[in-house]
XYZ file of C-alpha atoms in Angstrom:
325
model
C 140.808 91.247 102.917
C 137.563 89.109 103.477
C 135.023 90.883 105.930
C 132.933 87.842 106.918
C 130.801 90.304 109.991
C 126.835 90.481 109.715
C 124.475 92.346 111.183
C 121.750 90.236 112.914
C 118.498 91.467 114.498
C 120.810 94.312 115.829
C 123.635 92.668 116.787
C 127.300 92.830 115.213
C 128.558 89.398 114.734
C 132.091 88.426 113.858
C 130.811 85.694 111.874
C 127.126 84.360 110.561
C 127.656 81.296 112.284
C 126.003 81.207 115.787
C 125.999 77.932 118.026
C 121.948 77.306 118.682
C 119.961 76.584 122.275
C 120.483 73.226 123.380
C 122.461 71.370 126.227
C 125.941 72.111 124.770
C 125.641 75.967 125.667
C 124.408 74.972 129.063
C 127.839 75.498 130.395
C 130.014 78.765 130.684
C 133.583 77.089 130.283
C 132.411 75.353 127.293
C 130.556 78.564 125.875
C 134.337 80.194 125.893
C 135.247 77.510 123.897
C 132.408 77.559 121.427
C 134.045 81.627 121.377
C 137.598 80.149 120.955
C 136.687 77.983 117.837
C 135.184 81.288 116.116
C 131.433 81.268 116.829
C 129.819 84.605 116.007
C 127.067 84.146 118.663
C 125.741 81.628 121.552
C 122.378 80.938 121.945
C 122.030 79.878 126.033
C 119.986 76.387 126.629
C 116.158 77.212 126.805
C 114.592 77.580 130.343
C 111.467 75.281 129.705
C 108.428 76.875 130.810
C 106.508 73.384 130.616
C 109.735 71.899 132.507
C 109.530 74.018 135.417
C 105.325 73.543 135.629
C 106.286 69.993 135.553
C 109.115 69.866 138.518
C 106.355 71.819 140.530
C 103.607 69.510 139.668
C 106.311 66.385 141.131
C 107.215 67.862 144.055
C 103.185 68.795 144.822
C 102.275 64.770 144.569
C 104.591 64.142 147.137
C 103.203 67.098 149.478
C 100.354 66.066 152.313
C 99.355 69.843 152.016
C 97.379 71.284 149.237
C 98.025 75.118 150.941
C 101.812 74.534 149.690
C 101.096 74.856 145.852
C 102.052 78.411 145.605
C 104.875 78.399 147.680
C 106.165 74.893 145.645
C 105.763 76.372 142.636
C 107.544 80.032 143.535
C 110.235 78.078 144.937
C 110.886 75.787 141.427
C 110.573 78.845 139.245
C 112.541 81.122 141.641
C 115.476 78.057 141.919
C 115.423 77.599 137.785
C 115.604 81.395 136.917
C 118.259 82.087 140.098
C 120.848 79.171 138.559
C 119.567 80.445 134.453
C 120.547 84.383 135.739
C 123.859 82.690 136.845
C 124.765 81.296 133.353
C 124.162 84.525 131.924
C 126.542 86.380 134.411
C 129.303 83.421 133.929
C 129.090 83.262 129.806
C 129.414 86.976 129.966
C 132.015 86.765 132.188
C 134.085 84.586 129.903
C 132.945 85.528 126.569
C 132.988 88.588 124.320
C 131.106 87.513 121.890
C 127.004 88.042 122.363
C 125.657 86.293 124.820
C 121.832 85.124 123.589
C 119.259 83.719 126.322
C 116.747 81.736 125.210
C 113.241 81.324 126.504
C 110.904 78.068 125.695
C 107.404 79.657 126.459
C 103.749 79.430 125.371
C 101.942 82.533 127.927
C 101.797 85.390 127.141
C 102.234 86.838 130.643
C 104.773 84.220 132.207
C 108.148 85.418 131.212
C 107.464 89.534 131.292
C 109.399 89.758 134.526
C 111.810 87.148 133.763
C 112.368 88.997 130.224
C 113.686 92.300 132.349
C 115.383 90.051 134.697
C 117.720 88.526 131.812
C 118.566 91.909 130.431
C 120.224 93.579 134.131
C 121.913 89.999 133.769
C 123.896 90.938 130.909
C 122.469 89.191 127.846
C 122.939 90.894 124.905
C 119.727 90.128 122.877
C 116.605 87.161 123.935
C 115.550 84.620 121.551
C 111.910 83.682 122.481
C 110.792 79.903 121.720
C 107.274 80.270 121.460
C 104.644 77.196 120.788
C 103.245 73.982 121.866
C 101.668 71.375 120.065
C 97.784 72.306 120.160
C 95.470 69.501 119.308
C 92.410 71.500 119.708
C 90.516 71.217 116.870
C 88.448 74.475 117.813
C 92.243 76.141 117.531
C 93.413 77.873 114.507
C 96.084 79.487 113.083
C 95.187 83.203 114.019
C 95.045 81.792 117.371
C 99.045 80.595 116.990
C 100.081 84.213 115.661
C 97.822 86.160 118.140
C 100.098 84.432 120.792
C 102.862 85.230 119.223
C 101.925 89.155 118.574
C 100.640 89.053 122.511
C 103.706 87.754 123.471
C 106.383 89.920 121.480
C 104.662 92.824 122.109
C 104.746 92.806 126.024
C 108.292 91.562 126.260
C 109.290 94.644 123.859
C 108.071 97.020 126.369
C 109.786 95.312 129.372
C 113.004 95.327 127.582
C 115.725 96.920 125.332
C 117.762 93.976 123.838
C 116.704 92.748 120.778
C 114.271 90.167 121.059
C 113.735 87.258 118.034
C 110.959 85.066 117.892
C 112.352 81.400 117.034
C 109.336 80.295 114.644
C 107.622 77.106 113.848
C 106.918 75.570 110.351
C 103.339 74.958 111.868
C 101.939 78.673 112.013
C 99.738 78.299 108.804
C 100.942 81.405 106.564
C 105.095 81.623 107.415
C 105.980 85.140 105.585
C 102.441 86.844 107.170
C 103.262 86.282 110.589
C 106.907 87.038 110.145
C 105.507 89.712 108.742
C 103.299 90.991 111.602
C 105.452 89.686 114.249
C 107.800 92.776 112.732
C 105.746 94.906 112.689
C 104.804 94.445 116.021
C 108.457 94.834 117.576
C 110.463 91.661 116.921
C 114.134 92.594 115.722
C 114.440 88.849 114.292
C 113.578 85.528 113.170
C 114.385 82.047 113.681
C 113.598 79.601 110.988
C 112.909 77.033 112.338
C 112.725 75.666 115.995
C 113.173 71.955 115.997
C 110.727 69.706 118.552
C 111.229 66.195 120.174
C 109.827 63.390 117.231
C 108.296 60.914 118.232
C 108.824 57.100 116.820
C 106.769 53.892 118.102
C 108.139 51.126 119.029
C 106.646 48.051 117.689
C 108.109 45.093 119.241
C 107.185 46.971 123.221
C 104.249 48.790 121.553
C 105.240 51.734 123.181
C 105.953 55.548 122.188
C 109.499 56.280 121.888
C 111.735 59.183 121.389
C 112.839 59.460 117.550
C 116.535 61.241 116.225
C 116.694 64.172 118.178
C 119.305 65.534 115.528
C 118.455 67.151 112.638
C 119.787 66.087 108.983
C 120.531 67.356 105.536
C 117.457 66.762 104.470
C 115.928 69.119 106.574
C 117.156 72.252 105.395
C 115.351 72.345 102.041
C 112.166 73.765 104.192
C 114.999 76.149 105.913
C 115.916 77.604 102.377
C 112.638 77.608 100.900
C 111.568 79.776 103.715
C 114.146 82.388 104.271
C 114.243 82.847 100.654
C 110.590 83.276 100.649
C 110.511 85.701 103.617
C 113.607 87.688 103.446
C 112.325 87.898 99.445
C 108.777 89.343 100.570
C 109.942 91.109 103.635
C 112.481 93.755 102.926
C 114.667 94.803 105.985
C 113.736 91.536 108.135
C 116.651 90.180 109.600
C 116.869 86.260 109.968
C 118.617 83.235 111.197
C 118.160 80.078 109.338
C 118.205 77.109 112.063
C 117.553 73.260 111.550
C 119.401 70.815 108.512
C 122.201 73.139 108.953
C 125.307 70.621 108.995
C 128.360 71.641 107.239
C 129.869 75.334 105.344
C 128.009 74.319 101.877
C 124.836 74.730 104.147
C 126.031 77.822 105.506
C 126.576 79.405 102.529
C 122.979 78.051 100.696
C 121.196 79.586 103.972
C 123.485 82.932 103.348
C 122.218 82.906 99.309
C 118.853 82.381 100.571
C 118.851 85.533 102.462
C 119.459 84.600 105.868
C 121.853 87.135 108.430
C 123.152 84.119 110.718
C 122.697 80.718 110.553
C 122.640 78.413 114.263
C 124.567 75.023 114.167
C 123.455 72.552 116.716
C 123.184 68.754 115.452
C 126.477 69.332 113.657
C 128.101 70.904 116.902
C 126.913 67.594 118.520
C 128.172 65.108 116.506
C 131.932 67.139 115.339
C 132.815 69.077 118.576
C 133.761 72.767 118.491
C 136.564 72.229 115.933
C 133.512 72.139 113.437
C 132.970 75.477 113.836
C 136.407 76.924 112.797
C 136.626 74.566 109.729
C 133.255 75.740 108.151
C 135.256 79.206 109.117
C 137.778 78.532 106.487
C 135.494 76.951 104.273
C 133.685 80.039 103.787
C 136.136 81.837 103.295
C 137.929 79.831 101.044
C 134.510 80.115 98.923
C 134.498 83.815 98.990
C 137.998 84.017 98.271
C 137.607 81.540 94.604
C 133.804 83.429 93.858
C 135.498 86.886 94.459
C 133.536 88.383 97.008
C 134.701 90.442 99.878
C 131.904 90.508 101.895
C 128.779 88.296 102.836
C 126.562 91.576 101.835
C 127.910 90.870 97.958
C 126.188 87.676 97.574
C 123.301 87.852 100.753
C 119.810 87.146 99.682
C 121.408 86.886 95.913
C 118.974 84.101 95.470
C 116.462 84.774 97.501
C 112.618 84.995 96.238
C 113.295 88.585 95.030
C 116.142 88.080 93.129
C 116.236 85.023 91.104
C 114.055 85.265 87.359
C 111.658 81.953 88.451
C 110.860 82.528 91.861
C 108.429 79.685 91.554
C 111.293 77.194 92.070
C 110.737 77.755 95.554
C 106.565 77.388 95.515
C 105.589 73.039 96.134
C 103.444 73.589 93.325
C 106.469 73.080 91.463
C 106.323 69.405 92.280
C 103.939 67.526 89.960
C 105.834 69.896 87.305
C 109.049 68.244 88.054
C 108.681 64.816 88.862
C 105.139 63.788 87.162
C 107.061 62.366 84.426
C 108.929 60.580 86.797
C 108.457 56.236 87.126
């Protein structure tokens, strides 16, 4: 019989195949049906740190009194966690599958108490969207993982869930920082977190909001770098996220090394019933290639394990395609 359960950052999934954080799993009834269609996982929408700055900053322009600040802003951030707590308790309520909350945050000290808040609400592990665009051109690189270390390490000693760290492809060296955000507590990784793109407009000359969904093309940078890390990094447990669109993905991410893999553009654009057909798919695949588990063929071409691991380096490029016209 095919065993298609994984083990991710802690958890026991069903199934690899978690829905990601975005306004689809904003919703309790339509989390248990995410759960119905097979998901291993839900990721909860983010609670925006930024967002919640900005709905106090909009209700201060239309206040006469300055004083008011403080209590504005307690009251927005109060109001957001209060009705976030309350999708925890419902999904948990209605699901049995883990229940992941997801945090969009870029200070260090912000979220401690709201960390140990999520946990007595029931969620079973917190995913931890950490960065902003910095345009400084004083900031660096170490400056990007020293937030992230800062960060991991004070919400691991508010809490006892697992906690992953959804990373961005703009943290200079990927497999170091994975590396030290391990070290330094984090029971998982998230490759990659996908931001708004922006697209100009150039018959209003203005700035515009570009595809907010991901494509196939995306996931080469997804395999390339959970091959890469889960190759380097023995032990580190990962979910491949972004490009990520039908089972043929799933299973490339599952080659590369990856523990789950979170659908989100695909969820989007098929419904639910996408999740129960890459399901079959997979293991439909398992069942022709002979393999009984996903631990028989997990990381079997990952950057350890294949004989040219340089097919995953760039500087393969000019090599391949120099002697292209």
């Amino acid at each position: 019989m095919i065993d298609i359960k994984t083990q991710y950052a802690g958890l026991t999934l069903r199934n690899p195949l978690i829905v990601g954080s975005s306004g689809l799993t904003n919703n309790a009834e339509r989390n248990k049906e995410f759960e119905k269609a097979g998901a291993g996982a839900i990721v909860l929408k983010s609670l925006f740190e930024e967002q919640i700055e900005m709905q106090s900053d909009i209700l201060m322009q239309d206040s006469d009194y300055p004083e008011a600040a403080d209590y504005i802003r307690g009251y927005v951030k109060a109001n957001q966690i209060n009705d976030y707590l309350e999708l925890i308790q419902k999904t948990k309520e209605l699901c049995t599958i883990p229940v992941i909350a997801s945090i969009n945050c870029y200070k260090s000290d912000a979220w401690i108490e709201f960390a140990r808040q999520i946990e007595l609400a029931g969620a079973d592990a917190l995913e931890l969207n950490v960065f902003f665009l910095e345009t400084n051109l004083t900031y660096n690189s170490e400056n990007m993982r020293d937030l992230y270390v800062s960060i991991i390490r004070k919400v691991k000693e508010t809490v006892s869930i697992p906690v992953m760290i959804k990373m961005s492809k703009m943290v200079g060296n990927i497999p170091a920082v994975a590396h030290t955000l391990t070290v330094n507590g984090a029971d998982g990784i998230v490759l990659f977190n996908r931001f708004y793109q922006p697209d100009i407009d150039i018959n209003n000359m203005q700035i515009v909001s570009g595809n907010v969904f991901s494509n196939h093309s995306d996931l080469s940078d997804t395999l390339r770098w959970t091959a890469i890390v889960s190759g380097k990094i023995p032990g580190i447990s990962i979910a491949s996220s972004t490009g990520v669109h039908d089972w043929e993905d799933v299973i490339k991410c599952l080659l590369a090394g990856a523990d789950a893999i979170q659908m989100c553009s695909a969820v989007y654009t098929h419904g639910a019933e996408i999740i129960s057909q890459v399901l079959t798919c997979i293991e439909e695949w398992m069942h022709q290639a002979h393999y009984q588990s996903l631990d028989q063929f997990k990381g079997k071409l990952n950057y350890a394990n294949i004989s040219n691991p340089a097919m995953y380096e760039r500087s393969q490029f000019m090599k391949y395609f120099s002697n292209r016209d």
